[in-house]
């Protein structure tokens, strides 16, 4: 991405326990948005970070998320994951030991188009609850024709304890 093409829309810096992090501000200004998550950590061990798209600032919890990922692991062979009709997108797994965290870059498409599905792509790296380095590449979709205005991160159990969550618009 060329210098000056990312415009910061929203940022949340977490340094203590919160139940979720929501980034909003997606509108018709940009066609594509980018989300960066840096050093997302958990209060509880062995939890899954989840993602939902927001409608009017609230996470859409309908069972209309489909996603597929290639999982890259240092402790075993690579694997595939494909899920349909879920009520969130499972981003992976993290723990509480030193260095166990989730990091990613996402690109968001069609979020402000009421006649198209909202899509995301994901490139992620994390150290999971077992201390294993993992990478994840893939994408997801919310199979509803509606305007979505942001993203919400939360955990399968407990609170997010740390992390920087940033939403950018990509200049047209």
PDB file of N, CA, C and O in Angstrom, residues 30-87:
ATOM      1  N   UNK A  30     -15.045   5.349   1.562  1.00  0.00           N
ATOM      2  CA  UNK A  30     -14.049   4.460   0.965  1.00  0.00           C
ATOM      3  C   UNK A  30     -14.727   3.181   0.490  1.00  0.00           C
ATOM      4  O   UNK A  30     -15.726   2.758   1.060  1.00  0.00           O
ATOM      5  N   UNK A  31     -14.160   2.562  -0.541  1.00  0.00           N
ATOM      6  CA  UNK A  31     -14.685   1.292  -1.040  1.00  0.00           C
ATOM      7  C   UNK A  31     -14.180   0.117  -0.213  1.00  0.00           C
ATOM      8  O   UNK A  31     -14.876  -0.874  -0.028  1.00  0.00           O
ATOM      9  N   UNK A  32     -12.938   0.227   0.265  1.00  0.00           N
ATOM     10  CA  UNK A  32     -12.292  -0.855   1.010  1.00  0.00           C
ATOM     11  C   UNK A  32     -11.757  -0.283   2.315  1.00  0.00           C
ATOM     12  O   UNK A  32     -11.221   0.830   2.348  1.00  0.00           O
ATOM     13  N   UNK A  33     -11.917  -1.053   3.375  1.00  0.00           N
ATOM     14  CA  UNK A  33     -11.403  -0.679   4.685  1.00  0.00           C
ATOM     15  C   UNK A  33     -10.425  -1.743   5.163  1.00  0.00           C
ATOM     16  O   UNK A  33     -10.509  -2.898   4.742  1.00  0.00           O
ATOM     17  N   UNK A  34      -9.504  -1.341   6.039  1.00  0.00           N
ATOM     18  CA  UNK A  34      -8.531  -2.271   6.592  1.00  0.00           C
ATOM     19  C   UNK A  34      -8.602  -2.208   8.120  1.00  0.00           C
ATOM     20  O   UNK A  34      -8.746  -1.126   8.691  1.00  0.00           O
ATOM     21  N   UNK A  35      -8.497  -3.371   8.758  1.00  0.00           N
ATOM     22  CA  UNK A  35      -8.431  -3.450  10.214  1.00  0.00           C
ATOM     23  C   UNK A  35      -7.095  -4.075  10.586  1.00  0.00           C
ATOM     24  O   UNK A  35      -6.690  -5.081  10.005  1.00  0.00           O
ATOM     25  N   UNK A  36      -6.434  -3.459  11.561  1.00  0.00           N
ATOM     26  CA  UNK A  36      -5.183  -4.004  12.091  1.00  0.00           C
ATOM     27  C   UNK A  36      -5.392  -4.310  13.567  1.00  0.00           C
ATOM     28  O   UNK A  36      -5.855  -3.455  14.329  1.00  0.00           O
ATOM     29  N   UNK A  37      -5.077  -5.542  13.968  1.00  0.00           N
ATOM     30  CA  UNK A  37      -5.115  -5.934  15.376  1.00  0.00           C
ATOM     31  C   UNK A  37      -3.691  -6.275  15.774  1.00  0.00           C
ATOM     32  O   UNK A  37      -3.042  -7.111  15.144  1.00  0.00           O
ATOM     33  N   UNK A  38      -3.212  -5.622  16.831  1.00  0.00           N
ATOM     34  CA  UNK A  38      -1.843  -5.827  17.293  1.00  0.00           C
ATOM     35  C   UNK A  38      -1.849  -6.208  18.769  1.00  0.00           C
ATOM     36  O   UNK A  38      -2.416  -5.497  19.596  1.00  0.00           O
ATOM     37  N   UNK A  39      -1.272  -7.353  19.084  1.00  0.00           N
ATOM     38  CA  UNK A  39      -1.064  -7.847  20.453  1.00  0.00           C
ATOM     39  C   UNK A  39      -2.364  -8.029  21.236  1.00  0.00           C
ATOM     40  O   UNK A  39      -2.448  -7.661  22.410  1.00  0.00           O
ATOM     41  N   UNK A  40      -3.373  -8.625  20.615  1.00  0.00           N
ATOM     42  CA  UNK A  40      -4.604  -8.951  21.346  1.00  0.00           C
ATOM     43  C   UNK A  40      -4.300 -10.077  22.324  1.00  0.00           C
ATOM     44  O   UNK A  40      -3.822 -11.139  21.931  1.00  0.00           O
ATOM     45  N   UNK A  41      -4.567  -9.816  23.613  1.00  0.00           N
ATOM     46  CA  UNK A  41      -4.314 -10.792  24.663  1.00  0.00           C
ATOM     47  C   UNK A  41      -5.581 -10.989  25.487  1.00  0.00           C
ATOM     48  O   UNK A  41      -6.467 -10.135  25.498  1.00  0.00           O
ATOM     49  N   UNK A  42      -5.632 -12.098  26.201  1.00  0.00           N
ATOM     50  CA  UNK A  42      -6.814 -12.500  26.940  1.00  0.00           C
ATOM     51  C   UNK A  42      -6.559 -12.577  28.434  1.00  0.00           C
ATOM     52  O   UNK A  42      -5.456 -12.900  28.863  1.00  0.00           O
ATOM     53  N   UNK A  43      -7.596 -12.344  29.221  1.00  0.00           N
ATOM     54  CA  UNK A  43      -7.542 -12.560  30.671  1.00  0.00           C
ATOM     55  C   UNK A  43      -7.552 -14.057  30.960  1.00  0.00           C
ATOM     56  O   UNK A  43      -6.852 -14.526  31.849  1.00  0.00           O
ATOM     57  N   UNK A  44      -8.356 -14.817  30.196  1.00  0.00           N
ATOM     58  CA  UNK A  44      -8.497 -16.265  30.412  1.00  0.00           C
ATOM     59  C   UNK A  44      -7.608 -17.050  29.460  1.00  0.00           C
ATOM     60  O   UNK A  44      -7.340 -16.609  28.340  1.00  0.00           O
ATOM     61  N   UNK A  45      -7.201 -18.242  29.884  1.00  0.00           N
ATOM     62  CA  UNK A  45      -6.395 -19.125  29.061  1.00  0.00           C
ATOM     63  C   UNK A  45      -7.279 -19.942  28.119  1.00  0.00           C
ATOM     64  O   UNK A  45      -8.434 -20.238  28.438  1.00  0.00           O
ATOM     65  N   UNK A  46      -6.726 -20.282  26.961  1.00  0.00           N
ATOM     66  CA  UNK A  46      -7.377 -21.181  26.002  1.00  0.00           C
ATOM     67  C   UNK A  46      -8.747 -20.677  25.560  1.00  0.00           C
ATOM     68  O   UNK A  46      -9.770 -21.319  25.769  1.00  0.00           O
ATOM     69  N   UNK A  47      -8.754 -19.485  24.963  1.00  0.00           N
ATOM     70  CA  UNK A  47      -9.987 -18.878  24.460  1.00  0.00           C
ATOM     71  C   UNK A  47      -9.852 -18.562  22.974  1.00  0.00           C
ATOM     72  O   UNK A  47      -8.749 -18.459  22.445  1.00  0.00           O
ATOM     73  N   UNK A  48     -10.997 -18.400  22.332  1.00  0.00           N
ATOM     74  CA  UNK A  48     -11.024 -18.082  20.910  1.00  0.00           C
ATOM     75  C   UNK A  48     -11.418 -16.626  20.708  1.00  0.00           C
ATOM     76  O   UNK A  48     -12.456 -16.203  21.214  1.00  0.00           O
ATOM     77  N   UNK A  49     -10.614 -15.857  19.962  1.00  0.00           N
ATOM     78  CA  UNK A  49     -11.050 -14.534  19.549  1.00  0.00           C
ATOM     79  C   UNK A  49     -12.098 -14.682  18.435  1.00  0.00           C
ATOM     80  O   UNK A  49     -11.899 -15.456  17.494  1.00  0.00           O
ATOM     81  N   UNK A  50     -13.189 -13.949  18.553  1.00  0.00           N
ATOM     82  CA  UNK A  50     -14.259 -13.975  17.563  1.00  0.00           C
ATOM     83  C   UNK A  50     -14.437 -12.595  16.939  1.00  0.00           C
ATOM     84  O   UNK A  50     -14.098 -11.578  17.542  1.00  0.00           O
ATOM     85  N   UNK A  51     -15.037 -12.590  15.753  1.00  0.00           N
ATOM     86  CA  UNK A  51     -15.328 -11.368  15.013  1.00  0.00           C
ATOM     87  C   UNK A  51     -16.783 -11.382  14.576  1.00  0.00           C
ATOM     88  O   UNK A  51     -17.292 -12.416  14.118  1.00  0.00           O
ATOM     89  N   UNK A  52     -17.437 -10.232  14.716  1.00  0.00           N
ATOM     90  CA  UNK A  52     -18.754 -10.005  14.123  1.00  0.00           C
ATOM     91  C   UNK A  52     -18.719  -8.672  13.392  1.00  0.00           C
ATOM     92  O   UNK A  52     -17.988  -7.759  13.778  1.00  0.00           O
ATOM     93  N   UNK A  53     -19.513  -8.560  12.342  1.00  0.00           N
ATOM     94  CA  UNK A  53     -19.704  -7.289  11.655  1.00  0.00           C
ATOM     95  C   UNK A  53     -20.805  -6.530  12.400  1.00  0.00           C
ATOM     96  O   UNK A  53     -21.721  -7.144  12.943  1.00  0.00           O
ATOM     97  N   UNK A  54     -20.708  -5.200  12.416  1.00  0.00           N
ATOM     98  CA  UNK A  54     -21.700  -4.421  13.151  1.00  0.00           C
ATOM     99  C   UNK A  54     -22.723  -3.778  12.215  1.00  0.00           C
ATOM    100  O   UNK A  54     -22.411  -3.390  11.095  1.00  0.00           O
ATOM    101  N   UNK A  55     -23.936  -3.688  12.726  1.00  0.00           N
ATOM    102  CA  UNK A  55     -25.042  -2.983  12.074  1.00  0.00           C
ATOM    103  C   UNK A  55     -25.477  -1.901  13.053  1.00  0.00           C
ATOM    104  O   UNK A  55     -25.839  -2.220  14.193  1.00  0.00           O
ATOM    105  N   UNK A  56     -25.362  -0.646  12.653  1.00  0.00           N
ATOM    106  CA  UNK A  56     -25.640   0.492  13.545  1.00  0.00           C
ATOM    107  C   UNK A  56     -24.847   0.371  14.846  1.00  0.00           C
ATOM    108  O   UNK A  56     -25.344   0.655  15.933  1.00  0.00           O
ATOM    109  N   UNK A  57     -23.593  -0.094  14.749  1.00  0.00           N
ATOM    110  CA  UNK A  57     -22.684  -0.162  15.885  1.00  0.00           C
ATOM    111  C   UNK A  57     -22.829  -1.383  16.777  1.00  0.00           C
ATOM    112  O   UNK A  57     -22.085  -1.538  17.731  1.00  0.00           O
ATOM    113  N   UNK A  58     -23.767  -2.280  16.463  1.00  0.00           N
ATOM    114  CA  UNK A  58     -24.003  -3.471  17.280  1.00  0.00           C
ATOM    115  C   UNK A  58     -23.632  -4.722  16.490  1.00  0.00           C
ATOM    116  O   UNK A  58     -24.004  -4.853  15.321  1.00  0.00           O
ATOM    117  N   UNK A  59     -22.929  -5.659  17.126  1.00  0.00           N
ATOM    118  CA  UNK A  59     -22.516  -6.891  16.454  1.00  0.00           C
ATOM    119  C   UNK A  59     -23.709  -7.705  15.975  1.00  0.00           C
ATOM    120  O   UNK A  59     -24.635  -7.960  16.736  1.00  0.00           O
ATOM    121  N   UNK A  60     -23.682  -8.081  14.700  1.00  0.00           N
ATOM    122  CA  UNK A  60     -24.736  -8.921  14.112  1.00  0.00           C
ATOM    123  C   UNK A  60     -24.482 -10.361  14.542  1.00  0.00           C
ATOM    124  O   UNK A  60     -23.504 -10.973  14.133  1.00  0.00           O
ATOM    125  N   UNK A  61     -25.373 -10.912  15.374  1.00  0.00           N
ATOM    126  CA  UNK A  61     -25.177 -12.258  15.909  1.00  0.00           C
ATOM    127  C   UNK A  61     -26.017 -13.310  15.186  1.00  0.00           C
ATOM    128  O   UNK A  61     -26.208 -14.409  15.688  1.00  0.00           O
ATOM    129  N   UNK A  62     -26.518 -12.972  13.995  1.00  0.00           N
ATOM    130  CA  UNK A  62     -27.294 -13.952  13.235  1.00  0.00           C
ATOM    131  C   UNK A  62     -26.393 -15.103  12.797  1.00  0.00           C
ATOM    132  O   UNK A  62     -25.180 -14.951  12.700  1.00  0.00           O
ATOM    133  N   UNK A  63     -26.969 -16.241  12.536  1.00  0.00           N
ATOM    134  CA  UNK A  63     -26.206 -17.426  12.110  1.00  0.00           C
ATOM    135  C   UNK A  63     -26.004 -17.403  10.602  1.00  0.00           C
ATOM    136  O   UNK A  63     -26.345 -18.346   9.895  1.00  0.00           O
ATOM    137  N   UNK A  64     -25.412 -16.301  10.118  1.00  0.00           N
ATOM    138  CA  UNK A  64     -25.229 -16.111   8.677  1.00  0.00           C
ATOM    139  C   UNK A  64     -23.785 -15.840   8.283  1.00  0.00           C
ATOM    140  O   UNK A  64     -23.526 -15.264   7.232  1.00  0.00           O
ATOM    141  N   UNK A  65     -22.829 -16.261   9.115  1.00  0.00           N
ATOM    142  CA  UNK A  65     -21.414 -16.096   8.786  1.00  0.00           C
ATOM    143  C   UNK A  65     -20.873 -17.399   8.205  1.00  0.00           C
ATOM    144  O   UNK A  65     -21.076 -18.469   8.774  1.00  0.00           O
ATOM    145  N   UNK A  66     -20.185 -17.283   7.098  1.00  0.00           N
ATOM    146  CA  UNK A  66     -19.456 -18.396   6.497  1.00  0.00           C
ATOM    147  C   UNK A  66     -17.989 -17.982   6.443  1.00  0.00           C
ATOM    148  O   UNK A  66     -17.687 -16.813   6.151  1.00  0.00           O
ATOM    149  N   UNK A  67     -17.067 -18.913   6.697  1.00  0.00           N
ATOM    150  CA  UNK A  67     -15.647 -18.569   6.611  1.00  0.00           C
ATOM    151  C   UNK A  67     -14.824 -19.809   6.311  1.00  0.00           C
ATOM    152  O   UNK A  67     -15.247 -20.944   6.563  1.00  0.00           O
ATOM    153  N   UNK A  68     -13.644 -19.557   5.730  1.00  0.00           N
ATOM    154  CA  UNK A  68     -12.707 -20.640   5.403  1.00  0.00           C
ATOM    155  C   UNK A  68     -11.291 -20.120   5.588  1.00  0.00           C
ATOM    156  O   UNK A  68     -10.978 -18.987   5.204  1.00  0.00           O
ATOM    157  N   UNK A  69     -10.445 -20.959   6.191  1.00  0.00           N
ATOM    158  CA  UNK A  69      -9.060 -20.574   6.454  1.00  0.00           C
ATOM    159  C   UNK A  69      -8.109 -21.726   6.160  1.00  0.00           C
ATOM    160  O   UNK A  69      -8.455 -22.898   6.328  1.00  0.00           O
ATOM    161  N   UNK A  70      -6.916 -21.376   5.752  1.00  0.00           N
ATOM    162  CA  UNK A  70      -5.778 -22.291   5.723  1.00  0.00           C
ATOM    163  C   UNK A  70      -5.003 -22.005   7.001  1.00  0.00           C
ATOM    164  O   UNK A  70      -4.629 -20.865   7.268  1.00  0.00           O
ATOM    165  N   UNK A  71      -4.811 -23.031   7.819  1.00  0.00           N
ATOM    166  CA  UNK A  71      -4.102 -22.892   9.090  1.00  0.00           C
ATOM    167  C   UNK A  71      -2.671 -23.409   8.937  1.00  0.00           C
ATOM    168  O   UNK A  71      -2.464 -24.560   8.558  1.00  0.00           O
ATOM    169  N   UNK A  72      -1.718 -22.568   9.235  1.00  0.00           N
ATOM    170  CA  UNK A  72      -0.297 -22.883   9.127  1.00  0.00           C
ATOM    171  C   UNK A  72       0.239 -23.052  10.542  1.00  0.00           C
ATOM    172  O   UNK A  72       0.058 -22.172  11.383  1.00  0.00           O
ATOM    173  N   UNK A  73       0.887 -24.172  10.817  1.00  0.00           N
ATOM    174  CA  UNK A  73       1.303 -24.494  12.184  1.00  0.00           C
ATOM    175  C   UNK A  73       2.776 -24.909  12.225  1.00  0.00           C
ATOM    176  O   UNK A  73       3.256 -25.542  11.301  1.00  0.00           O
ATOM    177  N   UNK A  74       3.435 -24.599  13.344  1.00  0.00           N
ATOM    178  CA  UNK A  74       4.813 -25.052  13.518  1.00  0.00           C
ATOM    179  C   UNK A  74       4.887 -26.420  14.176  1.00  0.00           C
ATOM    180  O   UNK A  74       5.938 -27.051  14.155  1.00  0.00           O
ATOM    181  N   UNK A  75       3.783 -26.896  14.767  1.00  0.00           N
ATOM    182  CA  UNK A  75       3.816 -28.153  15.517  1.00  0.00           C
ATOM    183  C   UNK A  75       3.208 -29.341  14.780  1.00  0.00           C
ATOM    184  O   UNK A  75       3.269 -30.463  15.261  1.00  0.00           O
ATOM    185  N   UNK A  76       2.591 -29.111  13.639  1.00  0.00           N
ATOM    186  CA  UNK A  76       1.971 -30.210  12.885  1.00  0.00           C
ATOM    187  C   UNK A  76       1.743 -29.762  11.445  1.00  0.00           C
ATOM    188  O   UNK A  76       2.123 -28.664  11.060  1.00  0.00           O
ATOM    189  N   UNK A  77       1.103 -30.597  10.685  1.00  0.00           N
ATOM    190  CA  UNK A  77       0.854 -30.265   9.281  1.00  0.00           C
ATOM    191  C   UNK A  77      -0.186 -29.160   9.161  1.00  0.00           C
ATOM    192  O   UNK A  77      -0.971 -28.918  10.077  1.00  0.00           O
ATOM    193  N   UNK A  78      -0.180 -28.512   8.019  1.00  0.00           N
ATOM    194  CA  UNK A  78      -1.137 -27.451   7.748  1.00  0.00           C
ATOM    195  C   UNK A  78      -2.534 -28.054   7.658  1.00  0.00           C
ATOM    196  O   UNK A  78      -2.694 -29.233   7.352  1.00  0.00           O
ATOM    197  N   UNK A  79      -3.552 -27.243   7.904  1.00  0.00           N
ATOM    198  CA  UNK A  79      -4.915 -27.745   7.860  1.00  0.00           C
ATOM    199  C   UNK A  79      -5.873 -26.738   7.259  1.00  0.00           C
ATOM    200  O   UNK A  79      -5.540 -25.565   7.093  1.00  0.00           O
ATOM    201  N   UNK A  80      -7.035 -27.216   6.924  1.00  0.00           N
ATOM    202  CA  UNK A  80      -8.086 -26.376   6.370  1.00  0.00           C
ATOM    203  C   UNK A  80      -9.241 -26.298   7.360  1.00  0.00           C
ATOM    204  O   UNK A  80      -9.514 -27.258   8.076  1.00  0.00           O
ATOM    205  N   UNK A  81      -9.920 -25.178   7.360  1.00  0.00           N
ATOM    206  CA  UNK A  81     -11.097 -24.996   8.203  1.00  0.00           C
ATOM    207  C   UNK A  81     -12.151 -24.291   7.382  1.00  0.00           C
ATOM    208  O   UNK A  81     -11.883 -23.264   6.769  1.00  0.00           O
ATOM    209  N   UNK A  82     -13.355 -24.835   7.346  1.00  0.00           N
ATOM    210  CA  UNK A  82     -14.473 -24.215   6.633  1.00  0.00           C
ATOM    211  C   UNK A  82     -15.729 -24.372   7.476  1.00  0.00           C
ATOM    212  O   UNK A  82     -16.043 -25.471   7.926  1.00  0.00           O
ATOM    213  N   UNK A  83     -16.438 -23.262   7.699  1.00  0.00           N
ATOM    214  CA  UNK A  83     -17.625 -23.255   8.541  1.00  0.00           C
ATOM    215  C   UNK A  83     -18.713 -22.453   7.841  1.00  0.00           C
ATOM    216  O   UNK A  83     -18.440 -21.403   7.264  1.00  0.00           O
ATOM    217  N   UNK A  84     -19.943 -22.951   7.901  1.00  0.00           N
ATOM    218  CA  UNK A  84     -21.083 -22.207   7.355  1.00  0.00           C
ATOM    219  C   UNK A  84     -22.128 -22.000   8.437  1.00  0.00           C
ATOM    220  O   UNK A  84     -22.222 -22.767   9.394  1.00  0.00           O
ATOM    221  N   UNK A  85     -22.891 -20.955   8.262  1.00  0.00           N
ATOM    222  CA  UNK A  85     -24.030 -20.632   9.141  1.00  0.00           C
ATOM    223  C   UNK A  85     -23.658 -20.542  10.621  1.00  0.00           C
ATOM    224  O   UNK A  85     -24.362 -21.053  11.484  1.00  0.00           O
ATOM    225  N   UNK A  86     -22.562 -19.856  10.905  1.00  0.00           N
ATOM    226  CA  UNK A  86     -22.135 -19.627  12.282  1.00  0.00           C
ATOM    227  C   UNK A  86     -22.626 -18.239  12.713  1.00  0.00           C
ATOM    228  O   UNK A  86     -22.968 -17.406  11.863  1.00  0.00           O
ATOM    229  N   UNK A  87     -22.618 -17.961  14.021  1.00  0.00           N
ATOM    230  CA  UNK A  87     -23.056 -16.635  14.472  1.00  0.00           C
ATOM    231  C   UNK A  87     -21.891 -15.698  14.786  1.00  0.00           C
ATOM    232  O   UNK A  87     -22.084 -14.647  15.370  1.00  0.00           O
TER     233      UNK A  87
END
